[in-house]
């Protein structure tokens, strides 16, 4: 094999396996570094030129990528790569030409503004004027956006060519323009956006292909961000209305996805006066997919609407909460919780509360789960007086056959408890539901309760932890229930031990754990060892410490090997 790196590359590229040639191509940067600037131009680039007509798309994609890397080796002479990249930018395979465009952009980073105007702009115009290959025109559109700002006195030519391409017969080119028109607008003076881009945007929003109209939605939003309220009302609002009534549900879906961002872009005045009615139609759309996305956007849209206008949305929530499609109801749950934080308490309670309660009893588990989550937000917004209404349903949710619903309910209970911070309200309303995690059959729910227990103890203090809650743990340990529940209770006692002082750990917790060390179930015994070890770190009384050590020592000869292991480990440490 030759020792010349260029000859080694050529030998590797003669291989019949495509993946080996791709790997060889990805080593080109090393080869280029070894060859040096002169040989890159005299040997490597002409060789790459010979590969264009015979190699597979995978190899050409790698080549397009590596040309961008080579540009970083020869930054001052990187323009020599442009003829090759220009050819790659016209290839049929999308990934090849897109990578070529990215590499051209890298090269442009090393060029001065006058080189952009004198070298890159003519190249873009050549690509844009290629009548025989529409892919060249697609690449030209992609290059116009990042390079327009540096085009100097050639900007007008790019604007003119860009607007010409908006009327292309080839749908692929019109799609490219529809995608990029909002992006290139960010680099233009506002006067050119209004005079040159908005007329062609209106044209594209009426295109015969729904895919073109669909792609205009993102650009519509980006252009709206540039304009002021009056300009948006004149130019953008009619296009929003038109798109909301589009015959293609995909266009309406695309509009629904960006509606909240669009509302932010056009401003609160237009959102209040005009967008609510438009959005109401999307929320009642005949296509269920549009309703699903519209409701999802509604959760963000309501932030841009004044509280007075939110009253117009509340009646729609009644329809959405009874929608035959479960995903619509799932998203409606989130909106009900959020809108309650924006409306007067009495209004939310009288108009929205029953919708949420009905959703908590829905046949679909995901709807019930989202409703349980939203109930926490709703009750926090209304205040403690709302708990009387929700707690019975939350308690029912903790008996739900689906563990994900129970987990979300437990999270809601904890959230409410940490928000209320009122011992009387917690003891009367929430504690009985919270302690249900001790005996939940799903490990996820039990873990959720345990993980949040320290926060609750910090909020409701040691008196609650060693009072009502400890009594529930003892009750779980004393009853002949499953070992998993008793283990959970032991871990809960361990959590209590972290937040109490030595005398409490000694007098209240150790007697409970001491009894469990003799439990007939091995798993209970070895968990008890771990909890006893935690207690020993809190207790100062030497007599009690000796008791703990003696009790663990007795398990050194336990018939169960796991118990023996944990006992030995506890005594060693």
Coordinates of C-alpha atoms in Angstrom, one line a residue:
X1 CA 0.0 0.0 0.0
X2 CA 1.3 3.5 -0.8
X3 CA 2.5 5.8 1.9
X4 CA 1.2 8.9 0.1
X5 CA -2.1 9.9 1.9
X6 CA -3.7 11.0 -1.4
X7 CA -2.9 7.6 -3.0
X8 CA -4.2 5.8 0.1
X9 CA -7.5 7.8 -0.3
X10 CA -7.8 6.9 -4.0
X11 CA -7.2 3.2 -3.2
X12 CA -9.9 3.3 -0.5
X13 CA -12.3 4.9 -2.9
X14 CA -11.9 2.0 -5.3
X15 CA -13.6 -0.3 -2.8
X16 CA -16.9 -1.8 -3.9
X17 CA -18.5 -1.4 -0.5
X18 CA -20.3 2.0 -0.1
X19 CA -19.8 2.2 3.6
X20 CA -16.1 1.8 3.3
X21 CA -15.9 4.7 0.7
X22 CA -18.0 6.8 3.1
X23 CA -15.6 6.1 5.9
X24 CA -12.7 7.0 3.6
X25 CA -14.4 10.2 2.7
X26 CA -14.8 11.1 6.4
X27 CA -11.0 10.9 6.7
X28 CA -10.5 13.5 4.0
X29 CA -9.8 16.3 6.5
X30 CA -6.7 14.4 7.7
X31 CA -5.6 13.8 4.1
X32 CA -6.1 17.5 3.3
X33 CA -4.1 18.5 6.3
X34 CA -1.2 16.3 5.2
X35 CA -1.3 17.4 1.6
X36 CA -1.2 21.2 2.3
X37 CA -2.9 24.1 0.5
X38 CA -1.3 23.8 -2.9
X39 CA -2.0 20.1 -3.3
X40 CA -5.5 20.5 -2.1
X41 CA -6.2 22.7 -5.1
X42 CA -4.0 20.9 -7.6
X43 CA -4.8 17.2 -6.7
X44 CA -7.6 16.8 -4.2
X45 CA -10.3 19.1 -5.7
X46 CA -9.9 17.8 -9.3
X47 CA -10.1 14.2 -7.9
X48 CA -13.4 15.1 -6.1
X49 CA -14.6 16.6 -9.4
X50 CA -14.1 13.2 -11.0
X51 CA -16.2 11.5 -8.3
X52 CA -19.4 13.6 -8.8
X53 CA -20.8 11.6 -11.8
X54 CA -20.0 8.1 -10.5
X55 CA -20.4 7.9 -6.8
X56 CA -23.5 7.0 -4.7
X57 CA -25.5 9.6 -2.8
X58 CA -24.1 8.5 0.5
X59 CA -20.6 9.2 -0.6
X60 CA -21.5 12.5 -2.1
X61 CA -23.3 13.6 1.1
X62 CA -20.0 12.8 3.0
X63 CA -18.1 14.8 0.4
X64 CA -20.4 17.8 0.7
X65 CA -19.9 17.6 4.5
X66 CA -16.1 17.3 4.3
X67 CA -15.7 20.2 2.0
X68 CA -17.0 22.4 4.8
X69 CA -14.4 20.9 7.0
X70 CA -11.6 21.4 4.5
X71 CA -12.7 25.1 4.3
X72 CA -11.6 25.4 7.9
X73 CA -8.1 24.2 7.0
X74 CA -7.7 26.7 4.2
X75 CA -9.8 29.6 5.3
X76 CA -8.0 32.2 3.2
X77 CA -8.3 30.1 0.0
X78 CA -11.7 28.4 0.8
X79 CA -13.3 30.0 -2.2
X80 CA -11.6 27.3 -4.4
X81 CA -14.2 24.9 -3.0
X82 CA -17.2 26.8 -4.3
X83 CA -17.3 25.4 -7.9
X84 CA -17.5 21.9 -6.5
X85 CA -20.1 22.9 -3.9
X86 CA -22.1 24.7 -6.6
X87 CA -22.4 21.5 -8.5
X88 CA -23.4 19.5 -5.4
X89 CA -26.1 22.1 -4.6
X90 CA -27.9 21.1 -7.8
X91 CA -28.0 17.4 -7.1
X92 CA -31.4 15.6 -7.0
X93 CA -30.8 14.0 -3.6
X94 CA -32.1 16.4 -1.0
X95 CA -29.6 15.6 1.8
X96 CA -26.7 16.1 -0.6
X97 CA -27.7 19.5 -1.8
X98 CA -28.8 20.6 1.7
X99 CA -25.4 19.6 3.0
X100 CA -23.8 21.5 0.1
X101 CA -25.7 24.6 1.1
X102 CA -24.5 24.3 4.7
X103 CA -20.9 23.9 3.5
X104 CA -21.2 26.9 1.2
X105 CA -22.4 28.9 4.2
X106 CA -19.3 27.8 6.1
X107 CA -17.1 28.9 3.3
X108 CA -18.9 32.3 3.3
X109 CA -17.9 32.7 6.9
X110 CA -14.3 33.1 5.7
X111 CA -15.1 35.5 2.9
X112 CA -15.1 39.3 3.1
X113 CA -18.3 41.2 2.3
X114 CA -17.0 42.3 -1.1
X115 CA -16.3 38.6 -2.0
X116 CA -19.8 37.7 -1.0
X117 CA -21.2 40.4 -3.4
X118 CA -18.8 39.6 -6.2
X119 CA -18.5 35.8 -5.9
X120 CA -21.4 34.3 -3.9
X121 CA -24.2 36.5 -5.2
X122 CA -23.4 35.6 -8.9
X123 CA -23.3 32.0 -7.9
X124 CA -26.7 32.2 -6.2
X125 CA -28.2 34.0 -9.2
X126 CA -26.8 31.3 -11.5
X127 CA -28.4 28.6 -9.4
X128 CA -31.7 30.6 -9.2
X129 CA -31.7 31.0 -13.0
X130 CA -31.0 27.4 -13.9
X131 CA -34.1 26.5 -16.0
X132 CA -33.1 22.9 -16.6
X133 CA -32.7 21.8 -12.9
X134 CA -35.2 23.0 -10.3
X135 CA -33.1 21.6 -7.5
X136 CA -30.6 24.4 -8.2
X137 CA -33.3 26.9 -7.7
X138 CA -34.3 25.3 -4.4
X139 CA -30.7 25.6 -3.2
X140 CA -30.6 29.2 -4.3
X141 CA -33.5 30.0 -2.1
X142 CA -31.8 28.4 0.9
X143 CA -28.6 30.4 0.3
X144 CA -30.4 33.8 -0.1
X145 CA -31.5 33.9 3.5
X146 CA -28.2 33.7 5.4
X147 CA -26.3 35.8 2.8
X148 CA -28.8 38.6 2.0
X149 CA -27.5 40.8 4.8
X150 CA -23.9 40.6 3.4
X151 CA -24.9 41.1 -0.3
X152 CA -24.1 44.9 -0.3
X153 CA -25.3 46.6 -3.4
X154 CA -26.5 43.2 -4.8
X155 CA -29.4 43.0 -2.4
X156 CA -31.9 44.3 -4.9
X157 CA -31.0 41.5 -7.3
X158 CA -31.5 38.9 -4.7
X159 CA -34.9 40.4 -3.7
X160 CA -36.0 40.5 -7.3
X161 CA -34.9 36.9 -7.9
X162 CA -36.5 35.7 -4.7
X163 CA -39.9 37.3 -5.6
X164 CA -39.6 35.8 -9.1
X165 CA -39.2 32.3 -7.6
X166 CA -42.5 32.8 -5.7
X167 CA -44.3 32.5 -9.0
X168 CA -42.4 29.3 -10.0
X169 CA -44.3 26.6 -11.8
X170 CA -42.4 23.9 -10.0
X171 CA -44.1 23.2 -6.6
X172 CA -40.9 22.2 -4.9
X173 CA -39.5 25.7 -5.5
X174 CA -42.6 27.4 -4.2
X175 CA -42.4 25.2 -1.1
X176 CA -38.9 26.3 -0.5
X177 CA -39.8 30.0 -0.9
X178 CA -42.8 29.5 1.4
X179 CA -40.5 28.1 4.0
X180 CA -37.9 30.8 3.8
X181 CA -39.9 33.9 3.1
X182 CA -40.3 34.6 6.9
X183 CA -36.6 33.9 7.5
X184 CA -35.3 36.3 4.7
X185 CA -37.7 39.0 6.0
X186 CA -35.6 39.1 9.2
X187 CA -32.7 40.5 7.2
X188 CA -34.6 43.0 5.1
X189 CA -35.6 46.6 5.8
X190 CA -39.3 46.8 6.8
X191 CA -40.2 48.8 3.6
X192 CA -38.9 46.0 1.4
X193 CA -40.8 43.4 3.5
X194 CA -44.1 45.4 3.0
X195 CA -43.5 46.3 -0.7
X196 CA -41.8 43.1 -1.9
X197 CA -42.5 40.1 0.4
X198 CA -46.0 40.6 1.6
X199 CA -47.6 40.6 -1.9
X200 CA -45.9 37.3 -2.7
X201 CA -46.8 35.9 0.7
X202 CA -50.4 36.7 -0.1
X203 CA -50.0 34.9 -3.4
X204 CA -48.4 31.9 -1.8
X205 CA -51.2 31.7 0.9
X206 CA -53.6 31.2 -2.0
X207 CA -51.4 28.7 -3.8
X208 CA -53.2 25.7 -5.4
X209 CA -51.0 23.3 -3.4
X210 CA -52.1 22.9 0.2
X211 CA -48.5 22.0 1.1
X212 CA -47.3 25.5 -0.1
X213 CA -50.1 27.2 1.9
X214 CA -49.2 25.1 4.9
X215 CA -45.6 26.1 4.8
X216 CA -46.6 29.7 4.7
X217 CA -47.9 29.6 8.3
X218 CA -44.5 29.7 10.0
X219 CA -43.4 32.6 7.7
X220 CA -46.6 34.4 8.5
X221 CA -45.7 34.4 12.1
X222 CA -42.1 35.5 11.5
X223 CA -43.2 38.5 9.3
X224 CA -45.8 39.5 11.9
X225 CA -43.0 39.9 14.4
X226 CA -41.4 42.6 12.2
X227 CA -44.6 44.7 11.7
X228 CA -46.4 47.0 14.1
X229 CA -50.0 46.6 15.2
X230 CA -51.5 48.7 12.4
X231 CA -49.4 46.9 9.7
X232 CA -50.3 43.5 11.0
X233 CA -54.0 44.5 11.0
X234 CA -53.8 45.5 7.4
X235 CA -51.5 42.8 6.0
X236 CA -51.4 39.8 8.3
X237 CA -54.9 39.6 9.9
X238 CA -56.6 38.9 6.5
X239 CA -54.2 36.0 5.8
X240 CA -54.9 34.6 9.3
X241 CA -58.7 34.7 8.6
X242 CA -58.2 33.2 5.2
X243 CA -56.0 30.3 6.6
X244 CA -58.5 29.6 9.4
X245 CA -61.1 29.0 6.7
X246 CA -58.8 27.1 4.4
X247 CA -60.4 24.1 2.7
X248 CA -57.5 21.9 3.7
X249 CA -57.5 20.7 7.3
X250 CA -53.7 20.4 7.2
X251 CA -53.4 24.2 6.7
X252 CA -55.9 24.8 9.5
X253 CA -53.8 22.4 11.6
X254 CA -50.6 24.2 10.9
X255 CA -52.2 27.5 11.8
X256 CA -53.5 26.0 15.1
X257 CA -49.9 24.9 16.0
X258 CA -48.6 28.5 15.8
X259 CA -51.6 30.4 16.9
X260 CA -50.3 31.3 20.4
X261 CA -47.0 32.5 18.8
X262 CA -49.0 34.4 16.2
X263 CA -51.0 36.1 18.9
X264 CA -47.8 37.2 20.6
X265 CA -46.4 38.5 17.3
X266 CA -49.5 40.6 16.3
X267 CA -50.0 41.9 19.8
X268 CA -52.7 41.9 22.5
X269 CA -54.9 44.5 20.7
X270 CA -55.4 42.3 17.7
X271 CA -55.6 39.1 19.8
X272 CA -58.4 40.7 21.8
X273 CA -60.4 42.2 19.0
X274 CA -60.0 39.7 16.2
X275 CA -58.1 36.5 17.0
X276 CA -60.5 35.1 19.7
X277 CA -63.3 34.7 17.2
X278 CA -61.0 33.1 14.6
X279 CA -59.5 30.8 17.2
X280 CA -63.0 29.8 18.4
X281 CA -63.7 28.4 14.9
X282 CA -60.5 26.3 15.1
X283 CA -61.6 25.0 18.5
X284 CA -64.9 23.9 16.9
X285 CA -63.2 22.5 13.7
X286 CA -64.8 19.5 12.1
X287 CA -61.4 17.7 11.9
X288 CA -60.5 16.2 15.3
X289 CA -56.8 16.6 14.7
X290 CA -57.3 20.4 14.3
X291 CA -59.2 20.6 17.6
X292 CA -56.5 18.6 19.4
X293 CA -53.8 21.0 18.4
X294 CA -56.0 24.1 18.8
X295 CA -56.8 23.2 22.4
X296 CA -53.1 22.6 23.0
X297 CA -52.3 26.1 21.7
X298 CA -55.2 27.5 23.7
X299 CA -53.3 26.9 26.9
X300 CA -50.7 29.4 25.7
X301 CA -53.1 31.7 23.8
X302 CA -55.0 32.7 26.8
X303 CA -51.9 34.4 28.2
X304 CA -52.2 37.0 25.4
X305 CA -55.9 37.7 25.9
X306 CA -57.3 40.2 28.4
X307 CA -59.3 38.7 31.3
X308 CA -62.5 40.4 30.1
X309 CA -62.2 38.6 26.8
X310 CA -61.5 35.2 28.4
X311 CA -65.3 34.9 29.1
X312 CA -65.7 34.2 25.4
X313 CA -63.6 31.1 25.8
X314 CA -65.3 29.6 28.8
X315 CA -68.5 28.3 26.9
X316 CA -66.1 26.6 24.4
X317 CA -64.5 24.7 27.3
X318 CA -67.9 23.1 28.0
X319 CA -68.0 21.7 24.5
X320 CA -64.3 20.7 24.6
X321 CA -64.8 18.8 27.9
X322 CA -67.5 16.7 26.2
X323 CA -65.7 16.2 22.9
X324 CA -66.0 12.6 21.6
X325 CA -62.2 12.6 21.0
X326 CA -60.2 11.8 24.1
X327 CA -57.1 13.8 23.2
X328 CA -59.2 17.0 22.9
X329 CA -60.5 16.4 26.5
X330 CA -56.9 15.7 27.7
X331 CA -55.7 19.1 26.4
X332 CA -58.9 20.8 27.7
X333 CA -58.0 19.7 31.2
X334 CA -54.8 21.8 31.1
X335 CA -56.6 24.8 29.8
X336 CA -59.3 24.7 32.6
X337 CA -56.6 24.7 35.3
X338 CA -54.7 27.6 33.7
X339 CA -57.7 29.8 32.9
X340 CA -58.8 29.5 36.5
X341 CA -55.6 31.3 37.5
X342 CA -56.7 34.3 35.3
X343 CA -60.4 34.6 36.0
X344 CA -62.1 35.7 39.2
X345 CA -62.4 32.9 41.7
X346 CA -66.2 33.0 42.0
X347 CA -66.6 32.9 38.2
X348 CA -64.1 29.9 37.8
X349 CA -65.9 28.0 40.6
X350 CA -69.3 28.5 39.1
X351 CA -68.5 28.0 35.5
X352 CA -65.5 25.7 35.2
X353 CA -65.4 23.5 38.3
X354 CA -68.0 21.0 37.2
X355 CA -66.3 20.5 33.9
X356 CA -63.2 19.4 35.7
X357 CA -65.0 17.2 38.1
X358 CA -66.7 15.5 35.2
X359 CA -63.4 15.0 33.4
X360 CA -61.9 13.3 36.6
X361 CA -64.5 10.6 36.0
X362 CA -63.9 10.2 32.3
X363 CA -63.7 6.7 30.7
X364 CA -60.2 7.5 29.3
X365 CA -57.3 7.1 31.8
X366 CA -55.2 9.9 30.1
X367 CA -58.1 12.3 30.5
X368 CA -58.5 11.3 34.2
X369 CA -54.8 11.7 34.7
X370 CA -54.7 15.2 33.2
X371 CA -57.8 16.2 35.1
X372 CA -56.2 15.1 38.4
X373 CA -53.2 17.2 37.5
X374 CA -55.3 20.2 36.5
X375 CA -57.4 19.9 39.7
X376 CA -54.3 20.9 41.7
X377 CA -53.8 24.0 39.7
X378 CA -57.5 24.8 39.8
X379 CA -57.8 24.3 43.6
X380 CA -54.7 26.4 44.2
X381 CA -56.2 29.2 42.2
X382 CA -59.5 29.1 43.9
X383 CA -58.2 28.6 47.4
X384 CA -58.9 26.2 50.3
X385 CA -62.6 26.5 49.8
X386 CA -62.3 24.5 46.6
X387 CA -60.8 21.5 48.4
X388 CA -64.2 20.4 49.8
X389 CA -65.4 19.9 46.2
X390 CA -62.3 18.2 44.9
X391 CA -61.0 16.0 47.7
X392 CA -63.7 13.3 47.3
X393 CA -62.9 13.0 43.6
X394 CA -59.1 12.9 44.3
X395 CA -59.7 10.2 46.8
X396 CA -61.7 8.3 44.2
X397 CA -58.8 8.8 41.8
X398 CA -56.4 7.2 44.2
X399 CA -58.6 4.1 43.8
X400 CA -58.3 4.3 40.0
X401 CA -57.2 1.0 38.4
X402 CA -54.5 2.8 36.3
X403 CA -51.4 3.6 38.3
X404 CA -50.5 6.6 36.1
X405 CA -53.8 8.3 37.2
X406 CA -53.0 7.5 40.9
X407 CA -49.4 8.9 40.5
X408 CA -50.7 12.1 39.0
X409 CA -53.3 12.4 41.8
X410 CA -50.7 11.9 44.4
X411 CA -48.6 14.6 42.8
X412 CA -51.6 16.9 42.9
X413 CA -52.3 16.1 46.6
X414 CA -48.7 16.9 47.5
X415 CA -48.8 20.1 45.4
X416 CA -51.9 21.3 47.2
X417 CA -50.5 20.4 50.6
X418 CA -47.3 22.4 49.9
X419 CA -49.4 25.3 48.6
X420 CA -52.0 25.5 51.3
X421 CA -49.5 25.2 54.2
X422 CA -52.3 25.1 56.7
X423 CA -52.2 22.3 59.2
X424 CA -55.9 22.3 59.9
X425 CA -56.8 22.2 56.2
X426 CA -54.2 19.6 55.5
X427 CA -55.3 17.3 58.4
X428 CA -59.0 17.6 57.6
X429 CA -58.9 17.5 53.8
X430 CA -55.7 16.1 52.3
X431 CA -53.9 13.9 54.8
X432 CA -56.3 11.0 54.4
X433 CA -55.6 11.0 50.7
X434 CA -51.9 11.5 50.9
X435 CA -51.3 8.5 53.3
X436 CA -52.9 6.2 50.7
X437 CA -49.5 6.1 49.0
X438 CA -48.3 3.8 51.8
X439 CA -50.5 0.9 50.5
X440 CA -50.6 1.7 46.8
X441 CA -49.9 -1.4 44.6
X442 CA -47.7 0.5 42.2
X443 CA -44.1 1.1 43.1
X444 CA -44.1 4.4 41.1
X445 CA -46.9 5.8 43.4
X446 CA -45.2 4.6 46.6
X447 CA -41.9 6.2 45.4
X448 CA -43.7 9.4 44.6
X449 CA -45.1 9.7 48.1
X450 CA -41.7 8.8 49.7
X451 CA -39.8 11.3 47.6
X452 CA -42.0 14.2 48.6
X453 CA -42.3 13.2 52.3
X454 CA -39.3 15.4 53.4
X455 CA -41.0 18.5 51.9
X456 CA -44.2 17.7 53.7
X457 CA -42.4 17.1 57.0
X458 CA -40.6 20.4 56.5
X459 CA -44.0 22.2 56.0
X460 CA -46.1 20.5 58.7
X461 CA -43.2 19.9 61.1
X462 CA -42.1 17.1 63.4
X463 CA -45.4 17.1 65.3
X464 CA -47.3 15.8 62.3
X465 CA -44.6 13.4 61.2
X466 CA -44.4 11.6 64.6
X467 CA -48.1 12.0 65.2
X468 CA -50.7 11.3 62.6
X469 CA -48.4 10.1 59.9
X470 CA -46.3 7.8 62.1
X471 CA -49.5 6.2 63.4
X472 CA -50.5 5.4 59.8
X473 CA -47.0 3.8 59.3
X474 CA -47.4 1.7 62.4
X475 CA -50.9 0.7 61.3
X476 CA -49.5 -0.5 58.0
X477 CA -46.7 -2.4 59.7
X478 CA -49.0 -4.1 62.3
X479 CA -51.6 -5.3 59.8
X480 CA -51.1 -8.5 57.9
X481 CA -50.7 -6.7 54.6
X482 CA -48.3 -7.3 51.7
X483 CA -44.6 -7.1 52.5
X484 CA -44.1 -4.4 49.9
X485 CA -46.5 -2.1 51.8
X486 CA -44.7 -2.8 55.1
X487 CA -41.3 -2.1 53.5
X488 CA -42.7 1.2 52.2
X489 CA -43.8 2.1 55.7
X490 CA -40.3 1.3 57.0
X491 CA -38.8 3.6 54.4
X492 CA -41.3 6.3 55.5
X493 CA -40.0 5.9 59.0
X494 CA -36.5 6.3 57.7
X495 CA -37.5 9.6 56.1
X496 CA -39.0 10.7 59.4
X497 CA -35.8 9.9 61.2
X498 CA -33.9 12.4 59.0
X499 CA -36.0 15.3 60.3
X500 CA -36.3 14.5 64.0
X501 CA -33.9 14.8 66.9
X502 CA -32.2 12.0 68.8
X503 CA -34.6 11.5 71.7
X504 CA -37.6 11.2 69.3
X505 CA -35.7 8.7 67.1
X506 CA -34.8 6.8 70.2
X507 CA -38.2 6.8 72.0
X508 CA -40.7 6.8 69.1
X509 CA -39.0 5.2 66.1
X510 CA -36.5 2.6 67.4
X511 CA -39.1 0.4 69.2
X512 CA -41.0 0.1 65.9
X513 CA -37.9 -0.8 63.9
X514 CA -36.7 -3.1 66.7
X515 CA -39.8 -5.2 66.3
X516 CA -39.5 -5.4 62.5
X517 CA -35.9 -6.8 62.8
X518 CA -37.6 -10.0 63.9
X519 CA -40.2 -10.1 61.2
X520 CA -40.7 -13.5 59.5
X521 CA -40.2 -12.0 56.1
X522 CA -36.5 -11.7 55.1
X523 CA -37.1 -8.5 53.0
X524 CA -38.6 -6.8 56.0
X525 CA -35.6 -7.8 58.1
X526 CA -33.0 -6.4 55.8
X527 CA -34.8 -3.2 55.2
X528 CA -35.2 -2.8 59.0
X529 CA -31.4 -3.2 59.3
X530 CA -30.9 -0.2 56.9
X531 CA -33.5 1.9 58.8
X532 CA -31.9 0.9 62.2
X533 CA -28.5 2.0 60.8
X534 CA -30.1 5.4 59.9
X535 CA -31.5 5.8 63.4
X536 CA -28.1 5.0 65.0
X537 CA -26.7 8.2 63.3
X538 CA -29.3 10.3 65.2
X539 CA -29.2 8.7 68.6
X540 CA -26.6 9.7 71.2
X541 CA -27.7 7.3 74.1
X542 CA -25.0 4.6 74.3
X543 CA -27.4 2.0 75.8
X544 CA -29.8 2.4 72.8
X545 CA -26.9 2.3 70.4
X546 CA -25.8 -1.0 72.0
X547 CA -29.3 -2.4 71.6
X548 CA -29.3 -1.5 67.9
X549 CA -25.9 -3.1 67.4
X550 CA -26.9 -6.2 69.3
X551 CA -30.1 -6.6 67.4
X552 CA -28.3 -6.3 64.0
X553 CA -25.5 -8.7 65.3
X554 CA -28.2 -11.4 65.9
X555 CA -28.9 -11.3 62.2
X556 CA -25.3 -12.2 61.2
X557 CA -26.3 -15.8 61.2
X558 CA -29.7 -15.3 59.6
X559 CA -30.7 -18.1 57.2
X560 CA -31.4 -15.6 54.4
X561 CA -28.1 -14.5 52.7
X562 CA -29.4 -11.0 51.9
X563 CA -30.2 -10.4 55.5
X564 CA -26.7 -11.6 56.5
X565 CA -25.1 -9.4 53.9
X566 CA -26.9 -6.2 55.1
X567 CA -26.2 -7.1 58.7
X568 CA -22.5 -7.5 58.1
X569 CA -22.4 -4.3 56.1
X570 CA -24.2 -2.3 58.8
X571 CA -21.8 -3.6 61.5
X572 CA -18.7 -2.8 59.4
X573 CA -19.7 0.7 58.6

